[in-house]
mmCIF file of C-alpha atoms in Angstrom:
data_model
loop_
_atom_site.group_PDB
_atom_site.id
_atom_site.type_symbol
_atom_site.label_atom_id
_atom_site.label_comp_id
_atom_site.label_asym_id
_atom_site.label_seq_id
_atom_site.Cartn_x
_atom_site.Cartn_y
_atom_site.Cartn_z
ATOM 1 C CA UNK A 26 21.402 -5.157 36.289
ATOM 2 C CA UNK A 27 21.560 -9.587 36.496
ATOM 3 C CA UNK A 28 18.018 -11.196 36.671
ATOM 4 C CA UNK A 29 17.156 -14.460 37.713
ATOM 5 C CA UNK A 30 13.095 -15.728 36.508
ATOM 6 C CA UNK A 31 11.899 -18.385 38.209
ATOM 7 C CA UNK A 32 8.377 -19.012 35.878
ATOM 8 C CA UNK A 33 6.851 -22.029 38.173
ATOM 9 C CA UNK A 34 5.621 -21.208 41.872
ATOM 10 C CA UNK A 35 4.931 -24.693 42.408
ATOM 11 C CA UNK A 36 5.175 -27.570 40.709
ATOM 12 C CA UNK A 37 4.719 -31.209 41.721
ATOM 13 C CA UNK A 38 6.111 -34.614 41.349
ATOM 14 C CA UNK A 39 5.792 -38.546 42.171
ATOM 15 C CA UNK A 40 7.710 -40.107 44.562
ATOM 16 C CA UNK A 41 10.437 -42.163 42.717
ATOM 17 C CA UNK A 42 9.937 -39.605 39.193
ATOM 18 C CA UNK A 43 11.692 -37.252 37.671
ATOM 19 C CA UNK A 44 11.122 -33.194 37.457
ATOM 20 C CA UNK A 45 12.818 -30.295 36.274
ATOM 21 C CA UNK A 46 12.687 -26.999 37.251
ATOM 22 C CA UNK A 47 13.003 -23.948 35.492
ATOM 23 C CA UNK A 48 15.378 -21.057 36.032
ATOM 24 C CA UNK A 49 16.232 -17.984 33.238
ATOM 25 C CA UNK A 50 18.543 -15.715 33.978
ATOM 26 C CA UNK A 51 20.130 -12.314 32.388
ATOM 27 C CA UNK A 52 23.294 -10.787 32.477
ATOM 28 C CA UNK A 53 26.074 -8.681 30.831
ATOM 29 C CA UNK A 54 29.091 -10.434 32.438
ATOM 30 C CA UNK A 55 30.665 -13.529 30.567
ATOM 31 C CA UNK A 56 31.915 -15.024 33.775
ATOM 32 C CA UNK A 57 29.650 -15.890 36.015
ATOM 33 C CA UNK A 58 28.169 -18.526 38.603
ATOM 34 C CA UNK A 59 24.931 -20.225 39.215
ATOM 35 C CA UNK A 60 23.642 -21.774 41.942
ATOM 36 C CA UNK A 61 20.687 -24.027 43.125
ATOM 37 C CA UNK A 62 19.866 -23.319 46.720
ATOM 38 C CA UNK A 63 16.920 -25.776 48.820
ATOM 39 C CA UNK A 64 14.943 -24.339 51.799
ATOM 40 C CA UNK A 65 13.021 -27.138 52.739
ATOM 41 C CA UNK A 66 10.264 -26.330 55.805
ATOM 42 C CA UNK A 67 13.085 -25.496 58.432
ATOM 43 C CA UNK A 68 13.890 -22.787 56.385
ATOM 44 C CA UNK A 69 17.927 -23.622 55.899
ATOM 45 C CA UNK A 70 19.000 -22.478 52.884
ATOM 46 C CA UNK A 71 21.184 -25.360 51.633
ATOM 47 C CA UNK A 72 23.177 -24.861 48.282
ATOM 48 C CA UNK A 73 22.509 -28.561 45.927
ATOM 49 C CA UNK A 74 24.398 -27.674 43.024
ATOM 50 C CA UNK A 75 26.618 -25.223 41.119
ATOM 51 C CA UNK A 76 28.029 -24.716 37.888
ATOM 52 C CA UNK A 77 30.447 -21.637 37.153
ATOM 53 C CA UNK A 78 29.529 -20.603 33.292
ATOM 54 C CA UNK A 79 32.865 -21.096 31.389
ATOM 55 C CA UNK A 80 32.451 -25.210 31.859
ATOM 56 C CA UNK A 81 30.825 -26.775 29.482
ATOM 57 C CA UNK A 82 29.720 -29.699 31.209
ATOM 58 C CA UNK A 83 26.931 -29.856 33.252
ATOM 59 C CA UNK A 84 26.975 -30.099 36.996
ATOM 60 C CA UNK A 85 25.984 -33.359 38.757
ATOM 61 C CA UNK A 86 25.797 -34.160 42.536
ATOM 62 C CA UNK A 87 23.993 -37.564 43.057
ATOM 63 C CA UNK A 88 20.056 -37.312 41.901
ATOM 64 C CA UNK A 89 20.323 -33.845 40.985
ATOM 65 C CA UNK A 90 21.710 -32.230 37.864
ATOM 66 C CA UNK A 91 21.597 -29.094 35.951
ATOM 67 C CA UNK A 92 20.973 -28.156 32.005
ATOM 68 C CA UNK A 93 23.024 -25.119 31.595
ATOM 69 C CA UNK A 94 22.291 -23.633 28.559
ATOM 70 C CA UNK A 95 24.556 -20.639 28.020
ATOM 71 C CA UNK A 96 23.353 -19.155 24.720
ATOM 72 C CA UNK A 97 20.161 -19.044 25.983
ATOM 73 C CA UNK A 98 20.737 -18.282 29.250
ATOM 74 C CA UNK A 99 18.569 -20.810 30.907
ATOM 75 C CA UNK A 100 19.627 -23.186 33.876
ATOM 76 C CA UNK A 101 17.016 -25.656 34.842
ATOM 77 C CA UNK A 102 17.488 -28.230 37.614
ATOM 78 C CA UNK A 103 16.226 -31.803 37.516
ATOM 79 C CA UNK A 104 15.837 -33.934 40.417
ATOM 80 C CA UNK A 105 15.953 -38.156 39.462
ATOM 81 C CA UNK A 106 14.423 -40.771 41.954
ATOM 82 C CA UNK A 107 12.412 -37.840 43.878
ATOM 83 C CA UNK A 108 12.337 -38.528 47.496
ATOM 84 C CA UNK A 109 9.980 -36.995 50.126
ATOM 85 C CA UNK A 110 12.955 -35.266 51.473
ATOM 86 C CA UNK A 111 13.038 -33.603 48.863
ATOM 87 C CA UNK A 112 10.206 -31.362 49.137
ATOM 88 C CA UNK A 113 10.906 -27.835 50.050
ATOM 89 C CA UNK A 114 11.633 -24.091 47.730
ATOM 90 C CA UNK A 115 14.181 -24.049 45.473
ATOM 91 C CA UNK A 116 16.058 -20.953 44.761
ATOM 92 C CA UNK A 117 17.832 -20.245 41.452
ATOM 93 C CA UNK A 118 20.468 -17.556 41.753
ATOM 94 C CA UNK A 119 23.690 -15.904 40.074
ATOM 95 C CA UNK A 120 26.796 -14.415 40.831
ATOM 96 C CA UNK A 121 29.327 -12.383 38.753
ATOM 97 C CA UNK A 122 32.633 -13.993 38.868
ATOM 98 C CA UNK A 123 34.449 -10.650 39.439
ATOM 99 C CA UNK A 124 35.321 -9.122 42.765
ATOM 100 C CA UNK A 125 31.545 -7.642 43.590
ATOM 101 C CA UNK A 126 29.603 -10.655 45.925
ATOM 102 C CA UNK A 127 26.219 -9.999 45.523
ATOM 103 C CA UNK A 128 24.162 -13.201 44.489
ATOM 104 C CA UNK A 129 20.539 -12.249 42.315
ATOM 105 C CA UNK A 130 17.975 -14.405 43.902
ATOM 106 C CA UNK A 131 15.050 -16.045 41.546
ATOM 107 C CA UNK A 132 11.373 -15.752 43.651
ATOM 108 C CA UNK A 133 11.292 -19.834 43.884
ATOM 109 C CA UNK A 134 9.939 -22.903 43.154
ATOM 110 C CA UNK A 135 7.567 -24.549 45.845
ATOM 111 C CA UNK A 136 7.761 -28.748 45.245
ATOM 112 C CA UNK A 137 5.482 -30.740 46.166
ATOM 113 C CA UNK A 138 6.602 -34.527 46.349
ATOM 114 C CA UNK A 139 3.652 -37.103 46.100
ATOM 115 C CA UNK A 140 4.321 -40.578 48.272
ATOM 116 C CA UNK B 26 32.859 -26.851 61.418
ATOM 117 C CA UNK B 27 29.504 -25.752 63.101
ATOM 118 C CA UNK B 28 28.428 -23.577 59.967
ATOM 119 C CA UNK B 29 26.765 -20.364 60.535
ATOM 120 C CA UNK B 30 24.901 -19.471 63.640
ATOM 121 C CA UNK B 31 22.525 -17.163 63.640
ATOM 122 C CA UNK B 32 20.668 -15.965 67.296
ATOM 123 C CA UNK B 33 17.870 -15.839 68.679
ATOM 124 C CA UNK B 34 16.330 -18.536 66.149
ATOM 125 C CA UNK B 35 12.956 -16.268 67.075
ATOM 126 C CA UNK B 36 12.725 -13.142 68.470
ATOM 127 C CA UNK B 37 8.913 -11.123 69.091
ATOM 128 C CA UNK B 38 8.749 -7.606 70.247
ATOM 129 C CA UNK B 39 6.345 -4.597 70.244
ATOM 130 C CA UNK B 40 6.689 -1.831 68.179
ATOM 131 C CA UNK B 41 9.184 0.005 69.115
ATOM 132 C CA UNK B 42 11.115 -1.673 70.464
ATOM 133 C CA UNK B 43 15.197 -2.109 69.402
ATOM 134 C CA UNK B 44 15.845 -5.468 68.298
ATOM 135 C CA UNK B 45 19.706 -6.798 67.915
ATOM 136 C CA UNK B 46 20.157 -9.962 65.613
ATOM 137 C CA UNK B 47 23.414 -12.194 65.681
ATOM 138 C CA UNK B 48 25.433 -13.752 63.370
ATOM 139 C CA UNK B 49 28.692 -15.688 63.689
ATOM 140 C CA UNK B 50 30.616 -16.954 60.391
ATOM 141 C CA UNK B 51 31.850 -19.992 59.283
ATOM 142 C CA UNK B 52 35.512 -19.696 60.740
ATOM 143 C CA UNK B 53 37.788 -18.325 57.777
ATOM 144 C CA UNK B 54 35.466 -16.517 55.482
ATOM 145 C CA UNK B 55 35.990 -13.069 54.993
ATOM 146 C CA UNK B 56 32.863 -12.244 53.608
ATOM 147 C CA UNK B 57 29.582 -11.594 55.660
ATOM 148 C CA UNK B 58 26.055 -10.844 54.206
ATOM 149 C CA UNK B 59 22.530 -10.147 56.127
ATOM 150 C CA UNK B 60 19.464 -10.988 53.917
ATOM 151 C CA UNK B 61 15.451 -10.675 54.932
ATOM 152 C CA UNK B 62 13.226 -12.583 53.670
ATOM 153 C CA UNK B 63 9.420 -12.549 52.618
ATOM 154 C CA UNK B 64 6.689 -13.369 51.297
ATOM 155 C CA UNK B 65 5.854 -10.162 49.229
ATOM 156 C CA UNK B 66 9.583 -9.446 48.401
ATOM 157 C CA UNK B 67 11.347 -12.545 48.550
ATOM 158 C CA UNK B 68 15.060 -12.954 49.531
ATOM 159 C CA UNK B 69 17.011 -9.324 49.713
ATOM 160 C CA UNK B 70 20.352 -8.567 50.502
ATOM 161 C CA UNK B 71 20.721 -5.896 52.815
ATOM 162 C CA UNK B 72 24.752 -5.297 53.392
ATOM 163 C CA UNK B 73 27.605 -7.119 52.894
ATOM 164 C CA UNK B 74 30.931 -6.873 54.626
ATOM 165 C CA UNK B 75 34.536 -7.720 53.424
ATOM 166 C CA UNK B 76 37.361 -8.481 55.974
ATOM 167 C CA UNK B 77 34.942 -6.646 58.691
ATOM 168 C CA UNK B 78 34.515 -3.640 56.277
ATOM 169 C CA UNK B 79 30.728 -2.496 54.940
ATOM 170 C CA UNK B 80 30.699 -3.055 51.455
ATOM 171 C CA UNK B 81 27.410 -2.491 50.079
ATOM 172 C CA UNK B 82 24.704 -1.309 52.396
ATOM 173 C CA UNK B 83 22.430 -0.228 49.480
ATOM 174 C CA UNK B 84 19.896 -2.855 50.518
ATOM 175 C CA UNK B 85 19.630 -1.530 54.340
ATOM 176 C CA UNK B 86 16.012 0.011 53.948
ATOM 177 C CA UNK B 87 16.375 3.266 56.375
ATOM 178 C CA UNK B 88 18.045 4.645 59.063
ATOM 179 C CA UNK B 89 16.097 2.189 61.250
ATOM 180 C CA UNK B 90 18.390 -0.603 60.064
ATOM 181 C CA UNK B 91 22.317 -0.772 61.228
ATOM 182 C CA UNK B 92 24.738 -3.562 60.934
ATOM 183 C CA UNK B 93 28.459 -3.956 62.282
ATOM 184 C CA UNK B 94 31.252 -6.383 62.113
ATOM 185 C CA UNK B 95 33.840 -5.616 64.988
ATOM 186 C CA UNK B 96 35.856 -8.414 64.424
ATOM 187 C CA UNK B 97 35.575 -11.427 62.075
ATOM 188 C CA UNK B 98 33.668 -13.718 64.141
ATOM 189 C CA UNK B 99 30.875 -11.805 64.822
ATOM 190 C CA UNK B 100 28.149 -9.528 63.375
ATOM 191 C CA UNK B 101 24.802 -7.589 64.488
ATOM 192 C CA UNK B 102 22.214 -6.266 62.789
ATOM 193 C CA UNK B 103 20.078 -3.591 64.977
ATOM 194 C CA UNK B 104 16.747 -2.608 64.503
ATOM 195 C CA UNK B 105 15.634 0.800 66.132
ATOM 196 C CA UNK B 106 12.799 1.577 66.442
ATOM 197 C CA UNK B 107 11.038 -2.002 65.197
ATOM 198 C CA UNK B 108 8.336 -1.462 63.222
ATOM 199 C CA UNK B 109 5.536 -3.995 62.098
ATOM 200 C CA UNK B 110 6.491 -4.266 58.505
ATOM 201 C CA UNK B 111 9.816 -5.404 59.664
ATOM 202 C CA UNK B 112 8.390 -9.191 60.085
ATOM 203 C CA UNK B 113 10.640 -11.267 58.389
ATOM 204 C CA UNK B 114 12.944 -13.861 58.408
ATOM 205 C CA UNK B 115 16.548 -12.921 58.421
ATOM 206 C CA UNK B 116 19.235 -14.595 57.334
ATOM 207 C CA UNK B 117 23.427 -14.181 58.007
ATOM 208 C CA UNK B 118 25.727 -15.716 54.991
ATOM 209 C CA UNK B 119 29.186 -16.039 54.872
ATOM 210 C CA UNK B 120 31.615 -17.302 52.031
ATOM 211 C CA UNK B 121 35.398 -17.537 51.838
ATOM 212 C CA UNK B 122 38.499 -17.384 49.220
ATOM 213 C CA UNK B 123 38.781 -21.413 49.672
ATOM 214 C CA UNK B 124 36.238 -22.017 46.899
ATOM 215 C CA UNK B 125 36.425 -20.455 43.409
ATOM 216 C CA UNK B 126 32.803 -19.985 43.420
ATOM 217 C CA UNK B 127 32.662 -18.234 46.398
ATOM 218 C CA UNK B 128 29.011 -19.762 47.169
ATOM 219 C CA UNK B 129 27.833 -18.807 50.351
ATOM 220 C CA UNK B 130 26.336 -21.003 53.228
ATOM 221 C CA UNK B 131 23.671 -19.215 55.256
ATOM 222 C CA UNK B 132 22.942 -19.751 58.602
ATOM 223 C CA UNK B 133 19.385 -21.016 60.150
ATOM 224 C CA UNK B 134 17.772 -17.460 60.108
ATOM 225 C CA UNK B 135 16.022 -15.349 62.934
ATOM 226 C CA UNK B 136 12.265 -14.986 62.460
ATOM 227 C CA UNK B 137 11.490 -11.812 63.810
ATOM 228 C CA UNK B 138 7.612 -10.958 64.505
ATOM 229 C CA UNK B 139 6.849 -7.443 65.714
ATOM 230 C CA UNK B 140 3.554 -6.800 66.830
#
């Protein structure tokens, strides 16, 4: 069975900083794909960033980029320049790369952004 | 494309009571999936369907819970009778061959309250 361990409920940043969040994971495939997922107030689940686990390189989209860490199986997020939009849960999760769909949810991160 | 729409947005009822959710995919995928979500247990996937076709239902918690796909536009997820504990927030997914990740974009979610 994959987990995904999310070890911060809540964490909180500056307006303008940076912060990472935290995401471990576990799992007997060798193919695989991560995701970060934000559900900000109006609940939307809306995928930031992913990163399939045979690419070396980590995965950027604007202010937000991942440390993938295979070997240790750790995939933390960090969000540059926070902005009050981005405020909301963030959801860590992981799919095998085979044929089976189902995508292991982490219990979230709550961030707070302070203006 | 309009994404995933999901109705109602809220739905209450009494106890009881049958309750019919609504889902309609992102045109093209061939993969559907019906999560609740809350507080106590987080974000759970209840069935999946493949090209209209159940694929894991494991998640479904009783016989109270039903789902169908009768074509590939358009799902529903029944409730009969609704009980109280069912209070949740539920949440239609869809994801398609046209990505190698396969990362799925989720629709606005019902909040169901049943009193």
């Amino acid at each position: 069975a994959q987990t995904v361990t999310q070890s911060q409920p809540e964490m909180s940043v500056q307006e303008a900083e940076t912060v990472t969040l935290s995401c471990t994971y576990d799992t007997s495939e060798s193919d695989y794909y991560l995701f970060w997922y934000k559900q900000p107030p109006s609940r939307q689940m809306i995928l930031v960033i992913r990163q399939e686990a045979y690419k070396q390189q980590n995965a950027t989209e604007n202010r937000f980029s991942v440390n993938f860490q295979k070997a240790a199986k750790s995939f933390s997020l960090k969000i540059s320049d926070s902005q009050l939009g981005d405020a909301a849960m963030y959801f860590c999760a992981l799919k095998n790369s085979g044929g089976y769909q189902k995508v292991t949810f982490g219990t979230g991160t709550k961030l707070q952004v302070i203006p | 494309d309009a994404g995933v729409i999901q109705s109602p947005r809220h739905e209450v009822t009494e106890m009881g009571q049958e309750v019919t959710l609504r889902c309609k995919p992102i045109s093209g995928h061939d993969y559907l999936f019906w999560y609740r979500q809350t507080m106590m247990r987080g974000l759970e996937l209840l069935i999946y369907f493949n090209n209209n076709v159940p694929i894991d239902d494991s998640g479904m918690p009783e016989d109270r819970f039903s789902a169908k796909m009768p074509n590939a536009s358009f799902s529903t997820l029944k409730i009969q009778p609704s009980e109280p504990r069912d209070s949740a927030v539920y949440f239609c997914a869809s994801s398609g061959q046209g990505s190698s990740y396969n990362e799925q974009f989720f629709g606005p979610g019902t909040r169901l309250t049943v009193l």
